[in-house]
Coordinates of C-alpha atoms and ligand atoms in Angstrom, one line a residue:
X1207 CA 31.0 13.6 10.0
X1208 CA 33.8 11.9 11.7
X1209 CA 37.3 12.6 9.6
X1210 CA 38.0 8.9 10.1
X1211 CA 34.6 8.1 8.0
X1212 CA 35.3 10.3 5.5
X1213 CA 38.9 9.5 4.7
X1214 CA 37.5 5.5 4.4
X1215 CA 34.4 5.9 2.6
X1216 CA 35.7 9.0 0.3
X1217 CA 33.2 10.2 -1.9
X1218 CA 30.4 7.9 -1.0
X1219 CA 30.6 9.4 3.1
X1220 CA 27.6 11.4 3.0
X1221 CA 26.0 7.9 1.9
X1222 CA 27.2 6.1 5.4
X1223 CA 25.8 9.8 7.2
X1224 CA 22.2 9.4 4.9
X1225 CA 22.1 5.7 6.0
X1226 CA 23.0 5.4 9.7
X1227 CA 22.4 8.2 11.6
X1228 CA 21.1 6.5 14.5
X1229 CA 24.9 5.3 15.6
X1230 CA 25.3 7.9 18.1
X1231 CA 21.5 8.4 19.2
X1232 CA 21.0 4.8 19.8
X1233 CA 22.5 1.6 21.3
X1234 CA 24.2 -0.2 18.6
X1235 CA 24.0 -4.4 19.0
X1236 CA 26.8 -6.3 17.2
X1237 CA 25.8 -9.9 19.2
X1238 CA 22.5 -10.7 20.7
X1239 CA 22.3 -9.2 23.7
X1240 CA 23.2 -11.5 27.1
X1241 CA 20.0 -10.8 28.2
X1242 CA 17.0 -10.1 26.1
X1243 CA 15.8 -6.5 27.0
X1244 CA 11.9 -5.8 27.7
X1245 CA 9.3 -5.8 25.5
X1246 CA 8.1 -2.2 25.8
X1247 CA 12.1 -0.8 26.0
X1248 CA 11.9 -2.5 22.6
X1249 CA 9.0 -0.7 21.8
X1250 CA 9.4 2.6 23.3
X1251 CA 12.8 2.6 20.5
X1252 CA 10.6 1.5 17.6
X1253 CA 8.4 4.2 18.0
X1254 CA 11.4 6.8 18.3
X1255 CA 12.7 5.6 14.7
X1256 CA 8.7 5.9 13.6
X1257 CA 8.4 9.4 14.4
X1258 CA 11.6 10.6 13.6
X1259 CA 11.0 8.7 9.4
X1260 CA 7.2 9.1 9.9
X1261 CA 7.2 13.1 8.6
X1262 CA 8.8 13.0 5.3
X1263 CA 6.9 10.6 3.3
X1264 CA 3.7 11.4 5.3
X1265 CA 3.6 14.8 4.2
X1266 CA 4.0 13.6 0.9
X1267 CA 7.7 14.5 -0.2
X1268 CA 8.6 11.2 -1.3
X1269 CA 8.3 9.8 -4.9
X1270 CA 6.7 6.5 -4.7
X1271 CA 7.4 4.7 -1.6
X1272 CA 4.5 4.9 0.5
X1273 CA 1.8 5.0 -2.1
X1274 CA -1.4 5.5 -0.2
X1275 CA -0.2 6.2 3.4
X1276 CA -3.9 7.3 4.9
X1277 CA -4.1 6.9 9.0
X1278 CA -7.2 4.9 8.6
X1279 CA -6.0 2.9 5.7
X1280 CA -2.8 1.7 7.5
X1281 CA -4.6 1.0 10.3
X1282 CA -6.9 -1.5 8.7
X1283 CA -4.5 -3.2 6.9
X1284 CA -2.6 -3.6 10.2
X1285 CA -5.1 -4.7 11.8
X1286 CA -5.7 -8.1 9.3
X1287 CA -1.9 -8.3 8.9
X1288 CA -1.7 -8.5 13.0
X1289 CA -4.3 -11.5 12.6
X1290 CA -3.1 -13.3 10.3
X1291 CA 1.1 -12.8 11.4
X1292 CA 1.5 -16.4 12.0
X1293 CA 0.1 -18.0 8.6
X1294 CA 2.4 -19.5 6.5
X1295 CA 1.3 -20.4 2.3
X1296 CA 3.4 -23.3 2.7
X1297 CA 0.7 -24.9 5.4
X1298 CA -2.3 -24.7 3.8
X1299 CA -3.6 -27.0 6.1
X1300 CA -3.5 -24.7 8.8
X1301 CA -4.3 -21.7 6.5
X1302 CA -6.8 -22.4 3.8
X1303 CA -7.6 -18.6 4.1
X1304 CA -4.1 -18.0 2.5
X1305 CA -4.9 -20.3 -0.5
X1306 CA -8.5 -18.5 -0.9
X1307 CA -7.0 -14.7 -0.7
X1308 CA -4.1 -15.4 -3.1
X1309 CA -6.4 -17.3 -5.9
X1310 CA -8.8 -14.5 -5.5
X1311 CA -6.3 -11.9 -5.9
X1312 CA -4.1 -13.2 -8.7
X1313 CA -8.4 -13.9 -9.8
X1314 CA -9.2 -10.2 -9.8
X1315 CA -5.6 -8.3 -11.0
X1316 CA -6.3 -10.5 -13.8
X1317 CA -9.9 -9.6 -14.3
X1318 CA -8.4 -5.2 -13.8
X1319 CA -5.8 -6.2 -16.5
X1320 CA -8.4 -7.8 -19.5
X1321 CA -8.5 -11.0 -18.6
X1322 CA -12.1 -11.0 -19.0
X1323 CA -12.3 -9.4 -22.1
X1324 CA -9.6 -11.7 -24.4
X1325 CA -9.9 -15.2 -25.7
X1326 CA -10.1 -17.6 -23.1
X1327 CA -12.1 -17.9 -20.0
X1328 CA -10.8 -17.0 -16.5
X1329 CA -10.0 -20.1 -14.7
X1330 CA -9.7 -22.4 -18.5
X1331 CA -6.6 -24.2 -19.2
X1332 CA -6.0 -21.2 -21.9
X1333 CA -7.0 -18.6 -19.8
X1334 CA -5.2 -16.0 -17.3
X1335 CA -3.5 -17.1 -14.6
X1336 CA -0.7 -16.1 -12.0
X1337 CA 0.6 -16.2 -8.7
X1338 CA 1.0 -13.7 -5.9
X1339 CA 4.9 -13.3 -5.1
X1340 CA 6.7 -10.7 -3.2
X1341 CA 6.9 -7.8 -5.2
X1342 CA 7.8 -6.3 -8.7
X1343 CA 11.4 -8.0 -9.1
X1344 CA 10.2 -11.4 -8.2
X1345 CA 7.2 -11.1 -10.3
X1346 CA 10.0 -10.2 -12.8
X1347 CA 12.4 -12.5 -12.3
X1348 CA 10.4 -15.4 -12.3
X1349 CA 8.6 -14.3 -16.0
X1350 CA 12.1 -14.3 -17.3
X1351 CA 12.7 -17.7 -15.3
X1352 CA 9.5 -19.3 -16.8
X1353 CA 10.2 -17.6 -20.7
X1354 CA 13.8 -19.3 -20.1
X1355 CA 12.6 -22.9 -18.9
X1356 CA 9.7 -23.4 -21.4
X1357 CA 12.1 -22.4 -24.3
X1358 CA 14.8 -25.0 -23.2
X1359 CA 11.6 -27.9 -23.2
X1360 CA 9.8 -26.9 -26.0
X1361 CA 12.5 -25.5 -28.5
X1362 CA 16.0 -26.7 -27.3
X1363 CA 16.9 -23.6 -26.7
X1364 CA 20.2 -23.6 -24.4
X1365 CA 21.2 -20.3 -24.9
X1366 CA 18.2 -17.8 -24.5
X1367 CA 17.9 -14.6 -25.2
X1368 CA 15.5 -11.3 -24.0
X1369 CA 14.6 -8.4 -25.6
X1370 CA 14.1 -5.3 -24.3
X1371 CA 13.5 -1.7 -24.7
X1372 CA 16.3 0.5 -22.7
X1373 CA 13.8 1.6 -20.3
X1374 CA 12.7 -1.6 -18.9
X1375 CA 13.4 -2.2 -15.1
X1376 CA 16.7 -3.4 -13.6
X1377 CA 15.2 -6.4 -12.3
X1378 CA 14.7 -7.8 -15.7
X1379 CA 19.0 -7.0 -15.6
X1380 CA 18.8 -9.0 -12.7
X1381 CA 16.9 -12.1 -14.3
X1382 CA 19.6 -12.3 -16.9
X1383 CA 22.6 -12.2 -14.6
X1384 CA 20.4 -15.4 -12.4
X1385 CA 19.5 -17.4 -15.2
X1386 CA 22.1 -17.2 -17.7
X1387 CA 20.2 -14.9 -20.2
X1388 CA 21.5 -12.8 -22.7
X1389 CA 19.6 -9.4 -22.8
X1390 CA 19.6 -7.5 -25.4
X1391 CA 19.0 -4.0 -24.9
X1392 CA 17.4 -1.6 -27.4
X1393 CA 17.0 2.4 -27.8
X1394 CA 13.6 4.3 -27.6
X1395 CA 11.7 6.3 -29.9
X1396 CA 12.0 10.5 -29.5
X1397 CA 9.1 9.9 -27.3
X1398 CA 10.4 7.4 -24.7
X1399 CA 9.0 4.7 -26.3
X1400 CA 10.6 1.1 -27.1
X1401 CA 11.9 1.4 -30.9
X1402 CA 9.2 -1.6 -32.7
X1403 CA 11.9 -1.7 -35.4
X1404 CA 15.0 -2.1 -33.2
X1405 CA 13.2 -4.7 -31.3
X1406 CA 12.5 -6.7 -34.5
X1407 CA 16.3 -6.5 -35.6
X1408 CA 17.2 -8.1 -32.0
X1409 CA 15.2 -10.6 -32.5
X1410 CA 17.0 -14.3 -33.0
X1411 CA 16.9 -18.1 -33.0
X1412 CA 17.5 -17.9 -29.4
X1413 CA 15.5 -14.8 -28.6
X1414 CA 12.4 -16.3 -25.9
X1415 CA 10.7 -13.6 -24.9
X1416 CA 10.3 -9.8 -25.4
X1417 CA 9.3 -7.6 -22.9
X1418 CA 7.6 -4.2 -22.4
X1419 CA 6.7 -1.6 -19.9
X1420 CA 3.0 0.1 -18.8
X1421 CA 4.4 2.1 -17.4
X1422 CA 8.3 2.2 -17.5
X1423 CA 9.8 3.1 -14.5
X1424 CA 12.5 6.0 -15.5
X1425 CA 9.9 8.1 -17.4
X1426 CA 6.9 6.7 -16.9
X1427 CA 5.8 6.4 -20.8
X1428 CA 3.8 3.5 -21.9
X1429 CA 5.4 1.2 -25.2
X1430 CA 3.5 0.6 -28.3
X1431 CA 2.5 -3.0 -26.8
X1432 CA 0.0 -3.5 -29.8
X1433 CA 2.7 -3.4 -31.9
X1434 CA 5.1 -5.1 -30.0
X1435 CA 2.3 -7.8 -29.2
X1436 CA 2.1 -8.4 -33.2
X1437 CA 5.9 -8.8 -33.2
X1438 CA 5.8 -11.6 -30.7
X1439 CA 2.8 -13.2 -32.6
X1440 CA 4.8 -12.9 -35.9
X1441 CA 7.6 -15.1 -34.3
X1442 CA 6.0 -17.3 -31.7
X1443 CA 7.3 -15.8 -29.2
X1444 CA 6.5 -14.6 -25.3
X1445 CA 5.7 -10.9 -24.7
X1446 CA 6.2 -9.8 -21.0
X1447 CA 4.8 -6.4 -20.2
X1448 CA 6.0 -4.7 -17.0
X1449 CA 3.0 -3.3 -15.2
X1450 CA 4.5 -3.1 -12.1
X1451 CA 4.1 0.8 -11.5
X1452 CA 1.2 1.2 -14.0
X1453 CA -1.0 -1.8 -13.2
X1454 CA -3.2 -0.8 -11.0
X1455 CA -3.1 3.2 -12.4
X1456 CA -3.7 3.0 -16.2
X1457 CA -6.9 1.1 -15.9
X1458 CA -8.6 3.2 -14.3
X1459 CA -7.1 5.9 -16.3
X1460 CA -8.2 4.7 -18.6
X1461 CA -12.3 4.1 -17.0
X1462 CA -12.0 7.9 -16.3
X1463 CA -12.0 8.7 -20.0
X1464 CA -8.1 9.6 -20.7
X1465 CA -5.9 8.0 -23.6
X1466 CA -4.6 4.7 -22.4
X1467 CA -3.2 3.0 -25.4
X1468 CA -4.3 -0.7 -25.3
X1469 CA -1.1 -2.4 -22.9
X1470 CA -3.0 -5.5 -21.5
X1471 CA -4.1 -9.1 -22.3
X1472 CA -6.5 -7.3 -24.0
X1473 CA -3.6 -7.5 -26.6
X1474 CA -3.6 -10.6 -28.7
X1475 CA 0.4 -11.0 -28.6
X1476 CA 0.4 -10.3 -24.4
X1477 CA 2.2 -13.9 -23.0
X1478 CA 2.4 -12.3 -19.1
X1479 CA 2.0 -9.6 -17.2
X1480 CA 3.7 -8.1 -13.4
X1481 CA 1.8 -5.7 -11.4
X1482 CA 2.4 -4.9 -7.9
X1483 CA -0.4 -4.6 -5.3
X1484 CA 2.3 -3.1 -3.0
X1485 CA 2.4 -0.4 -5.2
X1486 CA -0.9 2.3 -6.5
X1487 CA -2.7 -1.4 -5.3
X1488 CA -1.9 0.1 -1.8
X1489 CA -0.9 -2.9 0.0
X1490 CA 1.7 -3.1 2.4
X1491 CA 4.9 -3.6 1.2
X1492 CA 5.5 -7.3 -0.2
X1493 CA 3.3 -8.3 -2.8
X1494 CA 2.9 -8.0 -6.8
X1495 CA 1.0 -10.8 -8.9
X1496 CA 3.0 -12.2 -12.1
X1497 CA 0.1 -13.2 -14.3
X1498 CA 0.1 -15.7 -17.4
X1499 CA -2.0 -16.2 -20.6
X1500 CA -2.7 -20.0 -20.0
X1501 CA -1.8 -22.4 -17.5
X1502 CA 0.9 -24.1 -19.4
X1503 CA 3.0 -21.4 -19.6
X1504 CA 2.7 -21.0 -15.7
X1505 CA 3.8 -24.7 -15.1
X1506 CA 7.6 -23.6 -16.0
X1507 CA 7.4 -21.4 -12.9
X1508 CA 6.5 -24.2 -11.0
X1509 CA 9.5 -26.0 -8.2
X1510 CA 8.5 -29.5 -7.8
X1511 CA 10.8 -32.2 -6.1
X1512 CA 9.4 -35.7 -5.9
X1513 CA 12.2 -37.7 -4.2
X1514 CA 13.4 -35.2 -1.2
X1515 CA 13.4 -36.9 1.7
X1516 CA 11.7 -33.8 3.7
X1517 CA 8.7 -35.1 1.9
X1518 CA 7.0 -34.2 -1.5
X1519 CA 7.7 -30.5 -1.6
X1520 CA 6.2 -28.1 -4.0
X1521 CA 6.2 -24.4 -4.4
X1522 CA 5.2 -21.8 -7.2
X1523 CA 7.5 -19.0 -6.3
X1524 CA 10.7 -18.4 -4.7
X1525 CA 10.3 -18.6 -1.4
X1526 CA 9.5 -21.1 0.8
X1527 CA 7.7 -20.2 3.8
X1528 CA 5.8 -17.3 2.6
X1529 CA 4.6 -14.6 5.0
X1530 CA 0.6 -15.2 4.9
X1531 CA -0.3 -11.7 6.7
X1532 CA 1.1 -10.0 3.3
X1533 CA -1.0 -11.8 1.2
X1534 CA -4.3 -11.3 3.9
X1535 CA -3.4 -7.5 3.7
X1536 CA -3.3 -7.5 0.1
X1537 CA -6.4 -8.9 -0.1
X1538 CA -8.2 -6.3 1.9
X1539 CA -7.1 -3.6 0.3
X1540 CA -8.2 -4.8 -2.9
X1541 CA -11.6 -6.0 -1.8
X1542 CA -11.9 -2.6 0.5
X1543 CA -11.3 -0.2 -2.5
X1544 CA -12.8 -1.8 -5.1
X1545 CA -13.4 -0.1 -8.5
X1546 CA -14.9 2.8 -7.1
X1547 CA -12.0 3.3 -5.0
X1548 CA -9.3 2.9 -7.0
X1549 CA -10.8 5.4 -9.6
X1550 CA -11.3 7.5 -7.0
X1551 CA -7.7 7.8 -5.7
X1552 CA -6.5 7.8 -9.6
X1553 CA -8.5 10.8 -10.3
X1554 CA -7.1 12.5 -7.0
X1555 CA -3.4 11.9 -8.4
X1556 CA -3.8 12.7 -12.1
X1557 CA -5.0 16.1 -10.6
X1558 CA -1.8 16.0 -8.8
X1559 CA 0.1 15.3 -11.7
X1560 CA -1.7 17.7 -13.6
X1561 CA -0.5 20.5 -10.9
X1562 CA 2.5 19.9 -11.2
X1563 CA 3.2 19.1 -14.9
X1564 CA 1.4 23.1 -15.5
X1565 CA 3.7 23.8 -12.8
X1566 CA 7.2 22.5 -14.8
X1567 CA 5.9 24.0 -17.9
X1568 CA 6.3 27.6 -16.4
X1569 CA 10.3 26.8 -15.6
X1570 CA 12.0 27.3 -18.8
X1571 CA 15.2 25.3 -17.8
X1572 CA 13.1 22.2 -17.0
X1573 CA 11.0 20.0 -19.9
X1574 CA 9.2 16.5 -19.3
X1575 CA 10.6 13.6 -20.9
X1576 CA 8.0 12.2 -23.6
X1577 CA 4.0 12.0 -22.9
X1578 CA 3.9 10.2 -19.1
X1579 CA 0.7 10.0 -17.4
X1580 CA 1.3 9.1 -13.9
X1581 CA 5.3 8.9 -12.7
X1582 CA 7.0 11.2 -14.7
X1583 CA 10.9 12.2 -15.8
X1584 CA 12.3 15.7 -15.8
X1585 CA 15.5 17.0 -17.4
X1586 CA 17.2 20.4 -17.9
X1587 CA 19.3 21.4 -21.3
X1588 CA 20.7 24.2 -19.3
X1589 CA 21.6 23.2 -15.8
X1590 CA 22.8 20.2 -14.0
X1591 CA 19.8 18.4 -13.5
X1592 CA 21.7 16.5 -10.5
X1593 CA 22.2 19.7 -8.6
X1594 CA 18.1 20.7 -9.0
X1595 CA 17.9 17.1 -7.4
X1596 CA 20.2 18.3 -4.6
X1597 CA 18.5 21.4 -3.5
X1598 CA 15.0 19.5 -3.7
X1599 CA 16.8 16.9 -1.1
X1600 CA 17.6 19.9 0.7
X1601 CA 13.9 21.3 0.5
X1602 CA 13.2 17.4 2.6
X1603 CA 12.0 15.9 -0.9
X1604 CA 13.0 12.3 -1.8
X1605 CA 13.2 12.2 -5.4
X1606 CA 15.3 10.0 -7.6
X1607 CA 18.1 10.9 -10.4
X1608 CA 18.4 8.9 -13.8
X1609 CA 21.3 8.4 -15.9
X1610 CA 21.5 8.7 -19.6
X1611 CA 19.9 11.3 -20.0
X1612 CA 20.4 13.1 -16.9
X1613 CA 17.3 13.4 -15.2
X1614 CA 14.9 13.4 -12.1
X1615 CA 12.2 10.7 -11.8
X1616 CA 8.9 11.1 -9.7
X1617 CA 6.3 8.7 -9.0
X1618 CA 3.1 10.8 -7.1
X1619 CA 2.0 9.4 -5.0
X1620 CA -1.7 9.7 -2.9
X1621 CA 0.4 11.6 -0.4
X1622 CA 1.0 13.9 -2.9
X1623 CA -2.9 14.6 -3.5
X1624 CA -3.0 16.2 -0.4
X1625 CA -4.0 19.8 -0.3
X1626 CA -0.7 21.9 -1.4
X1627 CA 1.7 19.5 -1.9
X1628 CA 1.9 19.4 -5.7
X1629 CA 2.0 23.2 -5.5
X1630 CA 5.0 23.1 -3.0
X1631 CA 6.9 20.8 -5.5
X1632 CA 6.8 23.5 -8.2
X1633 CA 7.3 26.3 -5.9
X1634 CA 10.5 24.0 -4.3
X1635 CA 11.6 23.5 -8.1
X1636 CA 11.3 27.4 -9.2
X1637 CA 13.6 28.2 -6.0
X1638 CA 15.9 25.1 -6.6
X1639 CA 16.4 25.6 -10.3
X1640 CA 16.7 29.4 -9.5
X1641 CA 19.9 29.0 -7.1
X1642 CA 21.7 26.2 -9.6
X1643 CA 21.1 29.2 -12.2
X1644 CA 22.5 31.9 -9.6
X1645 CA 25.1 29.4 -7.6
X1646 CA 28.9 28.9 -9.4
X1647 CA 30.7 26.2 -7.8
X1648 CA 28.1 24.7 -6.1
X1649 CA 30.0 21.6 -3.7
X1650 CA 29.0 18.5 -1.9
X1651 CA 25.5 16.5 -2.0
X1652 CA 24.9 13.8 -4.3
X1653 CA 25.6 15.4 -7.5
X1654 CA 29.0 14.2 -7.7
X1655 CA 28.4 10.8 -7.5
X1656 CA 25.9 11.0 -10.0
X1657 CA 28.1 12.8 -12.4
X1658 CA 30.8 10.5 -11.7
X1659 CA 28.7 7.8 -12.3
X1660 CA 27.2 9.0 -15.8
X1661 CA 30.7 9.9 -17.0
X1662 CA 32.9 7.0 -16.2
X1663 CA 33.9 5.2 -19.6
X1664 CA 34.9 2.1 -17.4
X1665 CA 31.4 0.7 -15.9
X1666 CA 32.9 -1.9 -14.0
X1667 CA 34.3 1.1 -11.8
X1668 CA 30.7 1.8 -11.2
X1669 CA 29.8 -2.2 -10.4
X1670 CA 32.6 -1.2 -7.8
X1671 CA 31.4 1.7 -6.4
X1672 CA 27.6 0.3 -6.2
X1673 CA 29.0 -2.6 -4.5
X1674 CA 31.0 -0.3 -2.1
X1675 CA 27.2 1.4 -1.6
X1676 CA 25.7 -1.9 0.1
X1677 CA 29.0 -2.7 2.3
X1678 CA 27.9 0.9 3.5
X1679 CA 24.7 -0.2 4.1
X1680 CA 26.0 -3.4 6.4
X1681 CA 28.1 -1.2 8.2
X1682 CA 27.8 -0.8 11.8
Ligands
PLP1444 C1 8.1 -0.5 -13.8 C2 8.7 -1.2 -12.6 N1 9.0 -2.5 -12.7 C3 9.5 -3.2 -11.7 C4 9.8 -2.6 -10.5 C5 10.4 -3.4 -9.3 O1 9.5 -3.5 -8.3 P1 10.0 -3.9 -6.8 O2 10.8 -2.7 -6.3 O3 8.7 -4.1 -6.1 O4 10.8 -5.1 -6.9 C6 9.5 -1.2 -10.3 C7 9.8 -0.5 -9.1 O5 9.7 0.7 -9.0 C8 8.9 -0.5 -11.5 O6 8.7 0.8 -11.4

């Protein structure tokens, strides 16, 4: 690393080195070239970067990420992406196909998440409905948006409020900060569970929706959403439960015969729901369905302009144009797995998870955070947890640290079914927890910043530092 790097960036240098290591390999473009190079030059350097970042996540040493990753799989779903690159949602004059693959996804998330089992009808004004958007955090954000709009028409409500357990995602953060909500954050049970209680003594006039996670991302524990679900019912209120990582996992789970407590619309007081197809749905990156218990409630995600001189514009999500290949490769992965499928490849990583959870059990210094069954949280009461993470980065895995407690999250993956792989993460642990036990003084890596970042009183000296992390990312 360059002295000049390191004396700008300081501690977050090793960042800039993770992030662009291609600056002295490769030709670096700061303007359009004068003259466009050829197509296979172009090419030839795109399959350079694929084969040097092709390894690491294939051989399964990254949590979440690439969630199915199969030669044959990403083949096929290249294949109808490459057919359909050009269709845009927007035109569905030129692509009704885009129009029929996201009604019939939104159609059968719904139908995997109880859809057919509650109340209303599939298709009836009060029954489930949704849109396909572009992943977990706009599934999210537009929830909170929806929660936010129909409370200001319906109840007057000009200064909402959300409720959420501490272990909900960022992007629900993220809603708030866009749409002028006020979240209010509450602890979890000894288990990793939203409190019930402290979510009742949030609630207020203003409070529109609650929300709750199947499974939560840090420690991959599913709420008490029948509980939570009477809550909202008690005070008329939305209930959003985050299926984003667990959504296409728990249900078939929960078909293989293991204890799935009841976290769908199968739940009287379940308003909506996200769940991401580019997740264990094992689509390409760039889809997730937000899904609604009645189309009412989805008219307040609705953009409609009626006077724009462009033309009468409408569109259900955030974007405009919409990249139609996404929503035709999300399609045929779910049509091409199918029940059987899916069950299949959730039976494969529960035996993963199973591996490797008998595995941590045999390290004293390590214990599992609460009663996950897919993505799971680790800790230590002995050793810095951060410095474990470190020497599994070293090992090649790509695993991510939590703050408060500290901890290390991992989302198995199918890569992580193949043969050996969750025995190599225990075997990677033993060694790695071994030399934090056996190493004083240990310097460098990423445990620094994470210590830092956990220990700072000030957070908006954090805000700065994260900031600082993107202009990294932007650099040159
Ligand atoms: C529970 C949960 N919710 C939401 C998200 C956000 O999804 P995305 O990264 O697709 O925006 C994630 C991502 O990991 C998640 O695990």
């Amino acid at each position: 690393m360059s002295s000049d790097i390191e004396s700008e960036l300081g501690i977050l240098a090793p960042l800039d080195q993770m992030m662009h290591p291609y600056r002295e390999q490769f030709e670096t473009f700061d303007k359009l070239p004068d003259q466009g190079r050829s197509r296979d030059e172009v090419l030839r350097e795109i399959e350079q970067f694929e084969k040097i970042e092709h390894d690491r996540w294939k051989e399964g040493f990254a949590s979440g990420s690439v969630y199915h990753g199969d030669d044959e799989h990403i083949g096929f779903v290249n294949k109808v992406y490459a057919s359909q690159s050009q269709a845009n949602q927007l035109h569905t004059d030129l692509w009704p196909s885009a129009a029929k693959f996201e009604a019939e996804i939104v159609a059968m998330t719904a139908h995997m998440l109880g859809a057919g089992q509650c109340d209303a009808p599939f298709g009836s004004e009060e029954g489930i409905c949704g849109s396909v958007t572009s992943g977990g955090s706009e599934s999210i954000l537009l929830a909170m948006k929806t929660y936010r709009d129909r409370a200001r028409a319906e109840r007057n409500i000009t200064e909402p409020e959300i409720v959420l357990p501490r272990s909900a995602h960022a992007a629900f953060h993220k809603a708030a900060q866009y749409f002028n909500l006020q979240a209010t954050v509450t602890p979890l049970d000894d288990d990793f569970r939203a409190d019930v209680d402290a979510m009742a003594a949030a609630i207020t006039p203003n409070t529109v929706a609650l929300v709750a996670s199947a499974v939560n991302f840090p420690y991959g524990t599913i709420d008490p959403i029948d509980r939570i679900g009477e809550l909202a019912q008690q005070h008329n209120l939305g209930l959003h439960v985050d299926g984003c990582l667990g959504g296409f996992f728990l249900p078939f789970a929960e078909k293989l015969g293991r204890d799935v407590p009841p976290f769908d619309f199968r739940v009287p007081g379940v308003s909506s729901m996200s769940c991401d197809t580019h997740k264990y749905g094992y689509a390409p990156k760039g889809t997730s369905v937000v899904l609604y218990r009645g189309q009412e409630l989805r008219r307040h995600q609705y953009f409609t302009i009626a006077d724009w001189p462009g033309g009468l514009y409408y569109s259900p999500t955030f974007s405009g144009s919409r990249p139609g290949g996404l929503s035709a490769a999300c399609w045929a992965a779910l049509v091409s797995f199918g029940e059987a499928g899916y069950k299949a490849t959730t039976q494969k990583i529960l035996d993963a998870v199973a591996t490797m959870h008998e595995g941590i059990a045999t390290i004293p210094e390590l214990r599992i955070l609460g009663q996950p069954l897919g993505p799971f949280a680790f800790a230590s009461d002995s050793l810095d947890v951060y410095q474990v993470m470190d020497q599994m980065s070293a090992r090649g895995w790509s695993l991510t640290g939590l703050l408060n407690p500290a901890a290390i999250h991992v989302s198995p993956t199918l890569r992580w079914s193949q043969p050996g792989v969750a025995g190599r993460f225990v075997e990677h642990l033993r060694e790695s927890v071994a030399y934090v036990r056996e190493t004083p003084n240990i310097e460098g890596g990423m445990a620094p910043i994470y210590g830092l970042a956990a220990a700072i009183p000030d957070r908006s000296i954090v805000h700065g530092m994260l900031k600082q992390v993107m202009d990294v990312y932007y650099r040159l």
